[in-house]
JSON list of C-alpha atoms in Angstrom, two decimals:
[
{"chain": "A", "resi": 1147, "resn": "MET", "atom": "CA", "xyz": [-4.36, -8.25, -7.62]},
{"chain": "A", "resi": 1148, "resn": "ALA", "atom": "CA", "xyz": [-1.30, -8.97, -5.86]},
{"chain": "A", "resi": 1149, "resn": "GLU", "atom": "CA", "xyz": [-1.72, -12.48, -5.51]},
{"chain": "A", "resi": 1150, "resn": "CYS", "atom": "CA", "xyz": [-2.99, -12.97, -9.22]},
{"chain": "A", "resi": 1151, "resn": "GLY", "atom": "CA", "xyz": [-0.38, -10.76, -11.08]},
{"chain": "A", "resi": 1152, "resn": "HIS", "atom": "CA", "xyz": [-2.44, -10.11, -14.10]},
{"chain": "A", "resi": 1153, "resn": "PHE", "atom": "CA", "xyz": [-5.45, -7.57, -14.37]},
{"chain": "A", "resi": 1154, "resn": "SER", "atom": "CA", "xyz": [-7.19, -10.18, -16.71]},
{"chain": "A", "resi": 1155, "resn": "ILE", "atom": "CA", "xyz": [-7.77, -13.21, -13.76]},
{"chain": "A", "resi": 1156, "resn": "ALA", "atom": "CA", "xyz": [-8.56, -10.53, -10.90]},
{"chain": "A", "resi": 1157, "resn": "ALA", "atom": "CA", "xyz": [-10.20, -8.52, -12.95]},
{"chain": "A", "resi": 1158, "resn": "LYS", "atom": "CA", "xyz": [-12.23, -12.16, -13.71]},
{"chain": "A", "resi": 1159, "resn": "ARG", "atom": "CA", "xyz": [-12.37, -13.23, -10.11]},
{"chain": "A", "resi": 1160, "resn": "CYS", "atom": "CA", "xyz": [-13.76, -9.87, -9.01]},
{"chain": "A", "resi": 1161, "resn": "HIS", "atom": "CA", "xyz": [-16.99, -11.13, -11.42]},
{"chain": "A", "resi": 1162, "resn": "VAL", "atom": "CA", "xyz": [-15.68, -7.28, -13.06]},
{"chain": "A", "resi": 1163, "resn": "SER", "atom": "CA", "xyz": [-14.60, -6.46, -16.39]},
{"chain": "A", "resi": 1164, "resn": "GLN", "atom": "CA", "xyz": [-10.76, -5.45, -16.71]},
{"chain": "A", "resi": 1165, "resn": "PRO", "atom": "CA", "xyz": [-11.30, -2.07, -17.46]},
{"chain": "A", "resi": 1166, "resn": "THR", "atom": "CA", "xyz": [-12.96, -1.57, -14.37]},
{"chain": "A", "resi": 1167, "resn": "LEU", "atom": "CA", "xyz": [-10.67, -3.43, -12.52]},
{"chain": "A", "resi": 1168, "resn": "SER", "atom": "CA", "xyz": [-7.50, -0.79, -13.74]},
{"chain": "A", "resi": 1169, "resn": "VAL", "atom": "CA", "xyz": [-9.86, 1.85, -13.28]},
{"chain": "A", "resi": 1170, "resn": "GLN", "atom": "CA", "xyz": [-10.22, 1.46, -9.85]},
{"chain": "A", "resi": 1171, "resn": "ILE", "atom": "CA", "xyz": [-6.84, 0.39, -8.76]},
{"chain": "A", "resi": 1172, "resn": "GLY", "atom": "CA", "xyz": [-5.96, 3.23, -10.18]},
{"chain": "A", "resi": 1173, "resn": "LEU", "atom": "CA", "xyz": [-8.38, 5.91, -8.57]},
{"chain": "A", "resi": 1174, "resn": "VAL", "atom": "CA", "xyz": [-7.41, 3.80, -4.94]},
{"chain": "A", "resi": 1175, "resn": "GLU", "atom": "CA", "xyz": [-3.00, 4.65, -6.19]},
{"chain": "A", "resi": 1176, "resn": "ASP", "atom": "CA", "xyz": [-3.99, 8.88, -6.55]},
{"chain": "A", "resi": 1177, "resn": "ASN", "atom": "CA", "xyz": [-5.98, 8.62, -3.30]},
{"chain": "A", "resi": 1178, "resn": "LEU", "atom": "CA", "xyz": [-3.42, 6.90, -0.91]},
{"chain": "A", "resi": 1179, "resn": "GLY", "atom": "CA", "xyz": [-0.52, 8.98, -3.42]},
{"chain": "A", "resi": 1180, "resn": "VAL", "atom": "CA", "xyz": [1.81, 5.38, -4.24]},
{"chain": "A", "resi": 1181, "resn": "GLN", "atom": "CA", "xyz": [1.96, 3.57, -7.24]},
{"chain": "A", "resi": 1182, "resn": "ILE", "atom": "CA", "xyz": [1.06, -0.23, -5.78]},
{"chain": "A", "resi": 1183, "resn": "PHE", "atom": "CA", "xyz": [0.96, -1.72, -8.96]},
{"chain": "A", "resi": 1184, "resn": "GLU", "atom": "CA", "xyz": [4.19, -1.77, -11.18]},
{"chain": "A", "resi": 1185, "resn": "ARG", "atom": "CA", "xyz": [2.88, -2.27, -14.88]},
{"chain": "A", "resi": 1186, "resn": "THR", "atom": "CA", "xyz": [4.77, -4.14, -16.95]},
{"chain": "A", "resi": 1187, "resn": "SER", "atom": "CA", "xyz": [3.66, -6.05, -20.88]},
{"chain": "A", "resi": 1188, "resn": "SER", "atom": "CA", "xyz": [3.77, -8.95, -19.28]},
{"chain": "A", "resi": 1189, "resn": "ALA", "atom": "CA", "xyz": [2.81, -9.02, -16.08]},
{"chain": "A", "resi": 1190, "resn": "VAL", "atom": "CA", "xyz": [1.89, -6.91, -12.89]},
{"chain": "A", "resi": 1191, "resn": "LEU", "atom": "CA", "xyz": [4.57, -6.73, -9.68]},
{"chain": "A", "resi": 1192, "resn": "THR", "atom": "CA", "xyz": [3.62, -5.37, -6.04]},
{"chain": "A", "resi": 1193, "resn": "THR", "atom": "CA", "xyz": [5.72, -2.36, -5.13]},
{"chain": "A", "resi": 1194, "resn": "ARG", "atom": "CA", "xyz": [7.17, -2.04, -1.60]},
{"chain": "A", "resi": 1195, "resn": "SER", "atom": "CA", "xyz": [4.35, 0.33, -0.96]},
{"chain": "A", "resi": 1196, "resn": "GLY", "atom": "CA", "xyz": [1.67, -2.01, -2.26]},
{"chain": "A", "resi": 1197, "resn": "TYR", "atom": "CA", "xyz": [3.09, -4.62, -0.35]},
{"chain": "A", "resi": 1198, "resn": "ALA", "atom": "CA", "xyz": [4.05, -3.28, 2.86]},
{"chain": "A", "resi": 1199, "resn": "ARG", "atom": "CA", "xyz": [-0.13, -1.99, 2.41]},
{"chain": "A", "resi": 1200, "resn": "TRP", "atom": "CA", "xyz": [-1.46, -5.42, 1.54]},
{"chain": "A", "resi": 1201, "resn": "MET", "atom": "CA", "xyz": [0.45, -7.19, 4.30]},
{"chain": "A", "resi": 1202, "resn": "GLY", "atom": "CA", "xyz": [-0.87, -4.45, 6.80]},
{"chain": "A", "resi": 1203, "resn": "GLY", "atom": "CA", "xyz": [-4.32, -5.03, 5.35]},
{"chain": "A", "resi": 1204, "resn": "ARG", "atom": "CA", "xyz": [-5.12, -9.62, 5.62]},
{"chain": "A", "resi": 1205, "resn": "LYS", "atom": "CA", "xyz": [-7.63, -10.10, 7.56]},
{"chain": "A", "resi": 1206, "resn": "ASP", "atom": "CA", "xyz": [-6.71, -13.64, 8.35]},
{"chain": "A", "resi": 1207, "resn": "GLY", "atom": "CA", "xyz": [-2.76, -13.15, 9.64]},
{"chain": "A", "resi": 1208, "resn": "ARG", "atom": "CA", "xyz": [-1.02, -14.81, 6.76]},
{"chain": "A", "resi": 1209, "resn": "LYS", "atom": "CA", "xyz": [1.88, -13.33, 6.03]}
]
């Protein structure tokens, strides 16, 4: 999601439907107690909290 900027593009990359991905992201946000993505009418942006979690969770060491 953080690299795609759109739920539909990320869903295609994950081989799931857009609604399924949206629900799963919402569940993760609820579980963490923070908003990871800011949704707008034209894109999905990573919040500061989401960015910190994304960078902390990368396995390849890239920044």
